[in-house]
Coordinates of C-alpha atoms and ligand atoms in Angstrom, one line a residue:
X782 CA 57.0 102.6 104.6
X783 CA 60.7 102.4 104.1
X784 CA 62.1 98.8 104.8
X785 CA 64.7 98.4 106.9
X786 CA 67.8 95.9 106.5
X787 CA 66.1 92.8 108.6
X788 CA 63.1 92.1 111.2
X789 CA 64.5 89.1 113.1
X790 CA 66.2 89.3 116.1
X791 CA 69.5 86.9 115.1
X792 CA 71.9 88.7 113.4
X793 CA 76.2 87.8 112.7
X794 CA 78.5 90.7 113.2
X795 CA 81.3 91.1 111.2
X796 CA 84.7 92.8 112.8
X797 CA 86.0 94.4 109.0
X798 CA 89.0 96.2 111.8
X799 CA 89.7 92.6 112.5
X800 CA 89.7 91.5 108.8
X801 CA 92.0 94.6 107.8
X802 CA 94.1 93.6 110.7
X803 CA 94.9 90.7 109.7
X804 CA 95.8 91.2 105.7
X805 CA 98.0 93.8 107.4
X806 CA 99.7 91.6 109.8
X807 CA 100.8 89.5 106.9
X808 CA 101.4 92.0 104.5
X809 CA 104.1 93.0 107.2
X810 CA 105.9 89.5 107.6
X811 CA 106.4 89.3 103.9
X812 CA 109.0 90.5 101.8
X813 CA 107.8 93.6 100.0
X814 CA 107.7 91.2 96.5
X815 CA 105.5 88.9 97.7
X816 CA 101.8 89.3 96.8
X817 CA 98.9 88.3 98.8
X818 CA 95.2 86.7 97.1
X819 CA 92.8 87.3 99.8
X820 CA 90.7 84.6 99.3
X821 CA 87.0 85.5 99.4
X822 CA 85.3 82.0 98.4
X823 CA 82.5 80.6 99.9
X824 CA 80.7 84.1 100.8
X825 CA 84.5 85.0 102.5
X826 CA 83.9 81.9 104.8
X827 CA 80.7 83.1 105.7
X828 CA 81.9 86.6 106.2
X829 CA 80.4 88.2 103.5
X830 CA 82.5 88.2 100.0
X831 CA 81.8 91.9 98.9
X832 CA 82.6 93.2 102.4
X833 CA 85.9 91.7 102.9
X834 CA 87.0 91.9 99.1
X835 CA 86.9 95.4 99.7
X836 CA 88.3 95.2 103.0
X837 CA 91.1 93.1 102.2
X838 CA 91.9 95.2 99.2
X839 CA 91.9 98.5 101.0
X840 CA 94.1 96.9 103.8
X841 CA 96.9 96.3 101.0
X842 CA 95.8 92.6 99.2
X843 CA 96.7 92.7 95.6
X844 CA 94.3 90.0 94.7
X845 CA 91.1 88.0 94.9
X846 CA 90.8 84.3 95.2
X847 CA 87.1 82.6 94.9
X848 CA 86.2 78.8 94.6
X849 CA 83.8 79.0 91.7
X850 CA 82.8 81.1 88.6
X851 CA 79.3 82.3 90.1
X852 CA 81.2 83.5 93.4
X853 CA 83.7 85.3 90.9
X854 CA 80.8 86.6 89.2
X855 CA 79.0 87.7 92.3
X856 CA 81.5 90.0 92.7
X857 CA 82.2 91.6 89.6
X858 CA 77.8 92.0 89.6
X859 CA 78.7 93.9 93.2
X860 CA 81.0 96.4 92.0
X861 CA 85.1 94.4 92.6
X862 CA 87.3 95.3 90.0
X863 CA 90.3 93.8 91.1
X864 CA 91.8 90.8 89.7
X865 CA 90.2 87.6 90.6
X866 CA 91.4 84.2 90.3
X867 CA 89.2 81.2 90.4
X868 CA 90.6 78.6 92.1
X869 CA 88.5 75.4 91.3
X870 CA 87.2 74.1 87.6
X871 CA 85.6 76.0 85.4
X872 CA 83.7 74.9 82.4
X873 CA 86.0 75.7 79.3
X874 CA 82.3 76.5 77.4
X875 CA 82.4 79.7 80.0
X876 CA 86.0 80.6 79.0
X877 CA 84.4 83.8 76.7
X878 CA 82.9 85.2 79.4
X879 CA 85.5 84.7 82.1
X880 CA 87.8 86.3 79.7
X881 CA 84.6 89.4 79.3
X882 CA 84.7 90.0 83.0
X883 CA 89.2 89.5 83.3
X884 CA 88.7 86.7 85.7
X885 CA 91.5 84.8 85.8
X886 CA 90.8 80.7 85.4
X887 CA 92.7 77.5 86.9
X888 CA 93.8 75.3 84.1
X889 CA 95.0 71.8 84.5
X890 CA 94.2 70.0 80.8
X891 CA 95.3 70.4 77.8
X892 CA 92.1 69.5 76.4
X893 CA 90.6 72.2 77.9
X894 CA 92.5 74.8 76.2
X895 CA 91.5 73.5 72.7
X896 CA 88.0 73.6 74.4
X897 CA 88.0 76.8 75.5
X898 CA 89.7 77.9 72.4
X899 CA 87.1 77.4 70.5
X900 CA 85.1 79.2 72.5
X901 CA 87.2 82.6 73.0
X902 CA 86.8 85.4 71.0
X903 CA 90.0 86.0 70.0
X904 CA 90.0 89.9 70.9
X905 CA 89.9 88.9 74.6
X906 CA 92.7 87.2 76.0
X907 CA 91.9 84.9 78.9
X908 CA 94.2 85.0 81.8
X909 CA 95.1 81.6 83.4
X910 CA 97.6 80.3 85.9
X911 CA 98.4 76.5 85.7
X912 CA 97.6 74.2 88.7
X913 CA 100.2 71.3 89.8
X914 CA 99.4 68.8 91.9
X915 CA 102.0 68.3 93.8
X916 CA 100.7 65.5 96.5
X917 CA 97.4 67.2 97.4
X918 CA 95.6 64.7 95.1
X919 CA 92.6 66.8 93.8
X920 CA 93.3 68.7 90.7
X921 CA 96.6 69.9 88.6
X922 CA 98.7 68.4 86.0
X923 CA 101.6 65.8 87.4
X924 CA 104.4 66.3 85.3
X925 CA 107.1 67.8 83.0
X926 CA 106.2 66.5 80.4
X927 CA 102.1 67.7 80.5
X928 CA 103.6 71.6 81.6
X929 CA 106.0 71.6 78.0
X930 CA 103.1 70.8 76.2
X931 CA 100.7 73.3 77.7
X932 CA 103.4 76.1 77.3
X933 CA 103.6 74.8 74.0
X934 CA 100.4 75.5 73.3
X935 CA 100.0 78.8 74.6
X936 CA 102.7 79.5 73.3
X937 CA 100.9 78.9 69.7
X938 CA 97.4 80.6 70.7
X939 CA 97.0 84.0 71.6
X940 CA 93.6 83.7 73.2
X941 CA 95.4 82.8 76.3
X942 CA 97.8 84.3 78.9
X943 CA 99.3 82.2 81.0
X944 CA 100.3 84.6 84.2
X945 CA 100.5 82.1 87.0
X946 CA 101.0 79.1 88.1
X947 CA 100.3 76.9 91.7
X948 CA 100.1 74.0 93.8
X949 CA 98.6 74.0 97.2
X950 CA 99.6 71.8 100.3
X951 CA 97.9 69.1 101.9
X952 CA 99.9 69.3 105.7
X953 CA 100.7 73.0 105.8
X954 CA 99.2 73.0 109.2
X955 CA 100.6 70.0 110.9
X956 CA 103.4 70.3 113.1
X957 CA 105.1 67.7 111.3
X958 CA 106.7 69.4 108.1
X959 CA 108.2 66.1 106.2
X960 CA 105.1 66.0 103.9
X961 CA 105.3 70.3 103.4
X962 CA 108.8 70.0 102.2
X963 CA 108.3 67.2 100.2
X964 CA 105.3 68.8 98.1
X965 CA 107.5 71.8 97.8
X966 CA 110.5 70.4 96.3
X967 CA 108.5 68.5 94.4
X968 CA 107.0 71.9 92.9
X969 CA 110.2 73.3 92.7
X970 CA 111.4 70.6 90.5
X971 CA 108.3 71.1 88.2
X972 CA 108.8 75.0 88.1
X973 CA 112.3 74.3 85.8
X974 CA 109.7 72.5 83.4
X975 CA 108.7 75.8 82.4
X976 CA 110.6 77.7 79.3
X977 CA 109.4 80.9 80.7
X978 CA 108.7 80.8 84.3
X979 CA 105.0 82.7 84.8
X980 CA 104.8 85.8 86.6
X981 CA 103.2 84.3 89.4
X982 CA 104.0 81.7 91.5
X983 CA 102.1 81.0 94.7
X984 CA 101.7 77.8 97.2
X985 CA 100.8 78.9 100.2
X986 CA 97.7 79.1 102.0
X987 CA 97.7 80.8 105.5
X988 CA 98.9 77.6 107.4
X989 CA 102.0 77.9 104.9
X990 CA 101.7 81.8 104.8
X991 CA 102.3 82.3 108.9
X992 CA 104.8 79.5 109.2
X993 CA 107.1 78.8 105.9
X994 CA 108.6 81.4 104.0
X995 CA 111.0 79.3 101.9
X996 CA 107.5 78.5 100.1
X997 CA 106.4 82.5 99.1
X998 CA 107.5 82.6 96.0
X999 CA 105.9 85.4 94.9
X1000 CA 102.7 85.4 96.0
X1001 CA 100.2 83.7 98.6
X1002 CA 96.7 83.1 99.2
X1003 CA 95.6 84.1 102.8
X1004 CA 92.1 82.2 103.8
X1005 CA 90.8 81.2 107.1
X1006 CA 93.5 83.7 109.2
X1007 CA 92.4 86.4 107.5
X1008 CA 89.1 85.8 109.6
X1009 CA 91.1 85.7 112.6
X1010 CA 91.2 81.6 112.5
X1011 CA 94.2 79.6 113.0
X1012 CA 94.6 76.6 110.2
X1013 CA 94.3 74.2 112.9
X1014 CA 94.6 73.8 116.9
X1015 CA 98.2 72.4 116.6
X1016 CA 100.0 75.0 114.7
X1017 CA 98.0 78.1 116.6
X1018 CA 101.3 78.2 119.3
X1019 CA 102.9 79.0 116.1
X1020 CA 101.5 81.9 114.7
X1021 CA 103.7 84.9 114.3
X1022 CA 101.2 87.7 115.3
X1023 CA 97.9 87.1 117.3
X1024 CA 94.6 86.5 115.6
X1025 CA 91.5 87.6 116.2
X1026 CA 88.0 86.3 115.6
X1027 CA 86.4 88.3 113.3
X1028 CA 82.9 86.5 113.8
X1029 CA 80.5 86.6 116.3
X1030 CA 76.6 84.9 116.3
X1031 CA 74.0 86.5 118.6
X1032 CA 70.5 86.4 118.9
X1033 CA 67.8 87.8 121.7
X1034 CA 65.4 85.9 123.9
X1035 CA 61.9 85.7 122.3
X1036 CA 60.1 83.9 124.9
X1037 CA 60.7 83.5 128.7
X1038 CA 59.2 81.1 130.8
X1039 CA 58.9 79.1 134.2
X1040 CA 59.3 75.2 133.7
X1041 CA 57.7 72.5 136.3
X1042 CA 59.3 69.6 137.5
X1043 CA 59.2 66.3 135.2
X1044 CA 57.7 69.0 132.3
X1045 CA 59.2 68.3 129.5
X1046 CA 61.0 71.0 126.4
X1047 CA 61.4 69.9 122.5
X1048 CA 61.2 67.3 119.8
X1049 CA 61.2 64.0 121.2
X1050 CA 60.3 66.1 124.7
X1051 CA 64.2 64.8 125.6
X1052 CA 64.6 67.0 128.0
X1053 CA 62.8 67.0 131.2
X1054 CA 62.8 69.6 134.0
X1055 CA 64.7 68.3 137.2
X1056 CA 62.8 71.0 139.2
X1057 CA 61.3 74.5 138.8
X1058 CA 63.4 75.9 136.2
X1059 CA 63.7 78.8 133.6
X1060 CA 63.9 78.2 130.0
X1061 CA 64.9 80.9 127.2
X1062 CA 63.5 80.8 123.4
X1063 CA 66.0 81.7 120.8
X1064 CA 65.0 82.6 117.5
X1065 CA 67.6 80.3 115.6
X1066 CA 67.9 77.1 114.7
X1067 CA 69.5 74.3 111.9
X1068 CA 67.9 76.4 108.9
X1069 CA 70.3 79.2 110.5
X1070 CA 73.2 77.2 110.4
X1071 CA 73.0 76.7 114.2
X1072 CA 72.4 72.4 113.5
X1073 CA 70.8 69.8 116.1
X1074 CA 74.6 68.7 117.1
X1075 CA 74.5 71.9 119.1
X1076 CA 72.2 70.6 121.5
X1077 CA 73.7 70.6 124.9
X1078 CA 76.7 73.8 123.7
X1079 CA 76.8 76.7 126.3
X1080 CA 75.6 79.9 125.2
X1081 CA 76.1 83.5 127.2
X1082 CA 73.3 85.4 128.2
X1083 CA 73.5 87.7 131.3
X1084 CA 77.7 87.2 131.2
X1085 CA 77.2 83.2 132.6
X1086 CA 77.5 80.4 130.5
X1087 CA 74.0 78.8 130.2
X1088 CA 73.3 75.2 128.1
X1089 CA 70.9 74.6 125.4
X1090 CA 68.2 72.2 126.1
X1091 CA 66.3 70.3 124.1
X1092 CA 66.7 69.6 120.4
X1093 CA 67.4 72.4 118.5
X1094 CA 64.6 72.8 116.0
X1095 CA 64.7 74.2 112.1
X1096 CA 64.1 77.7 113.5
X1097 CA 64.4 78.2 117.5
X1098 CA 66.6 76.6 120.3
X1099 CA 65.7 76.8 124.1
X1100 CA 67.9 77.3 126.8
X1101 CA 67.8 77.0 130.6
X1102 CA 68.4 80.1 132.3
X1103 CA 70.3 80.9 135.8
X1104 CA 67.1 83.2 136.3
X1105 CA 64.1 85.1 134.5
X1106 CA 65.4 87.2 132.2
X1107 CA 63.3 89.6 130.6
X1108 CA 62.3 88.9 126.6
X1109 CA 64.9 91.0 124.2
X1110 CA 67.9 90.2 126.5
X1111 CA 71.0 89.9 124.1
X1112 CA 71.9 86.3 124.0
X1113 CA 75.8 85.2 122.4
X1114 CA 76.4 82.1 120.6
X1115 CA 79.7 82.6 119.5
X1116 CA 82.1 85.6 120.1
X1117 CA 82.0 87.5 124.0
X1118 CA 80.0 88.4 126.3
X1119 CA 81.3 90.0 129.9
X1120 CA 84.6 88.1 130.8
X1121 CA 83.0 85.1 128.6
X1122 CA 84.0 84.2 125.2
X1123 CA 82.9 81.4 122.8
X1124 CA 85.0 80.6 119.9
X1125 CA 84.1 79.6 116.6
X1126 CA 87.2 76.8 118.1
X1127 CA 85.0 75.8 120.4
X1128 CA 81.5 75.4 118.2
X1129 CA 83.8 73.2 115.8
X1130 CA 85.4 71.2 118.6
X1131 CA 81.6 70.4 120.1
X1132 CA 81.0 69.5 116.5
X1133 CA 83.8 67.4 116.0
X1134 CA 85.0 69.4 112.5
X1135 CA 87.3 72.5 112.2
X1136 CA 86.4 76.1 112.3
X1137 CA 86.2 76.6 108.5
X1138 CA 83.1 74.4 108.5
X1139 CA 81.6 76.1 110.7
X1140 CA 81.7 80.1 110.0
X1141 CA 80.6 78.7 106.2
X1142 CA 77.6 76.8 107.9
X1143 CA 76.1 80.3 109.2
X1144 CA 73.6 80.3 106.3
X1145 CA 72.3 83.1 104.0
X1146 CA 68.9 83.1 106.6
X1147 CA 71.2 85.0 108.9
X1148 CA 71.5 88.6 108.7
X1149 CA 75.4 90.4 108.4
X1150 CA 75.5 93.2 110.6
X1151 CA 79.4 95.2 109.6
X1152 CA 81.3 96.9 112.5
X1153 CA 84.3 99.4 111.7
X1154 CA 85.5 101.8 114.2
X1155 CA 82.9 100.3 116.8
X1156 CA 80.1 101.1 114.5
X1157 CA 77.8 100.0 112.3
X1158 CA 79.0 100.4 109.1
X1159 CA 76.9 98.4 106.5
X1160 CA 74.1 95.5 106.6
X1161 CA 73.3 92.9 104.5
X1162 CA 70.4 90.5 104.5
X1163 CA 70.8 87.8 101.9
X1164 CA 67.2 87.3 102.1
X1165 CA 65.9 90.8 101.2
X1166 CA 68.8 92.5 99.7
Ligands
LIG1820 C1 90.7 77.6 100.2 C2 92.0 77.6 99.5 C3 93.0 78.4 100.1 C4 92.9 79.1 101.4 O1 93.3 78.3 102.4 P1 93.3 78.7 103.9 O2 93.7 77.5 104.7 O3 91.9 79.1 104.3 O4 94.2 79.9 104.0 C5 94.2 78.5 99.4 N1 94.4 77.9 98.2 C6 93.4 77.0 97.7 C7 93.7 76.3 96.4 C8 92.2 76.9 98.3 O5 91.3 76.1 97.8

């Protein structure tokens, strides 16, 4: 029998005309010399890397940005060709075969280029761009002086090639800019540290992107808006084009059924039935990425806003219901049902965190249905793949 893509009835679709969109938008906004890294880390914030890699780069991005050397690799395994630049640590003892695949590595040590060059096989020059720290406190050399004497050193060994160079901001999306601008003279000042000023420069993430173009340089790295996601609440009055949730969560009702007063629905039975009421199954729960905090959210199912009751479990969450409803009626978690919309905004705010947390949470359990033209256009199951 020929398997199909996945046999539960909770499933995330993906908007890739949304994604497209977006890289477009900001591709338009830019001056033509400014490049854009479309940064796919973290599964593409829960998107799907692969998918929106090649979405991104069909919609005009010139480059990929990942977290981490497996995510980097993930993609070269899945067929990605274009350059990609990993933005966090890498070991220097897997500088051979970053240089094997052309991914392009963050360096901020000296003493991890005479690591890695022992490691490198000479024939294969490793690409790099140079991270400053520039008041974001996490990783990236501090001064001058440390840039002269890794420019030095490249300078003296030809296993690497140093293309780029970065910092990244810590307040891009507050309103308040004093701490923006002082971050980005800061970098300025560093840049004239350089003999020869890399190829690429890039600060901005899409917070900085949307709202500061004195900080393009020539290149920038476009996450969260790129999944229709504004950098934070504050700022979203700001944007210069409208964005649009690429994400939505759905699921169907499994069980339906007619509740008594004083019965009682869950772990730790904390919720009790104030009357004769009807409550909904849903086949998801924390393992999904849909976590106990959720208890009490609204979900939409027959257009109306509807609560969940009850804990929400490992692997189900119940719901009262306005009515019965029969079993395999569409249920929405997050995106729009009828007139009714949920945002991943909303889902964060309930949580008290922001919206990258949770389109990352949605876990590999959960099936990626892709939508392009209004259809279906690809599914993945990181289960069964
Ligand atoms: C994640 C990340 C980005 C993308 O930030 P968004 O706010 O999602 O646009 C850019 N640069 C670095 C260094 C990052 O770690």
């Amino acid at each position: 029998m020929e398997l199909q893509s996945f046999y539960r009835d909770t499933w995330a679709e993906i908007n890739l005309d949304h994604i497209f969109y977006h890289v477009q938008s900001l591709i338009n906004i830019l001056p033509e010399e400014v490049k854009v890294f479309a940064v796919v880390k973290a599964n593409a914030y829960g998107h799907g890397d692969v998918q929106v890699a090649r979405t991104a780069l069909s919609a005009g991005a010139n480059f990929l940005a990942v977290a981490t050397f497996d995510e980097a690799l993930s993609l070269r395994q899945k067929g990605i060709k274009a350059p990609i630049l990993i933005l966090g640590a890498t070991r220097p003892q897997d500088a051979a075969l970053a240089a094997e695949l052309d991914l392009t590595l963050t360096v901020f040590q000296l003493d991890w280029l005479k690591q890695a060059n022992e490691e490198l096989n000479k024939s294969k020059r490793l690409r790099i761009h140079l991270k400053i720290d520039t008041g974001m406190g996490r990783i990236g050399i501090k001064s001058g002086k440390e840039i002269e004497e890794i420019e030095e050193y490249i300078s003296e060994h030809s296993a690497f090639y140093l293309e780029g160079t970065f910092t990244h901001f810590a307040q891009a999306d507050s309103l308040d800019k004093t701490y923006y601008n002082q971050q980005l003279s800061t970098f300025e000042e560093l840049l004239k540290s350089f003999k020869q000023r890399p190829e690429i420069v890039h600060s901005s993430n899409s917070a900085a992107a949307l709202r500061y173009p004195e900080g393009y340089f020539n290149a920038v790295r476009f996450g969260i808006s790129m999944y229709g996601l504004t950098p934070s609440l504050e700022i979203e009055p700001e944007l210069p084009y409208p964005l649009k949730q690429a994400i939505s969560l759905k699921t169907k009702l499994v069980h339906v059924k007619k509740i008594q007063k004083g019965e009682k629905v869950g772990y730790g039975s904390t919720y009790e039935a104030s009357g004769e009421e009807w409550i909904g199954t849903l086949p998801i729960g924390y393992a999904d990425g849909w976590i106990r905090k959720l208890q009490g959210q609204e979900v939409l199912v027959d257009g109306q806003r509807v609560p969940i009751v009850g804990r929400v479990c490992m692997d189900q969450t119940t719901i009262k219901l306005p009515s019965s409803l029969p079993v395999g009626t569409e249920v929405t978690l997050i995106g729009s049902q009828g007139a009714e919309y949920i945002s991943v905004n909303e889902i964060a705010k309930k949580l008290e965190t922001i919206n990258y947390e949770v389109t990352c949470m949605v876990s590999n359990r959960v099936p990626r249905v892709y939508i392009q033209g209004g259809e279906i256009v690809e599914v993945s199951n990181g289960l069964i793949s």
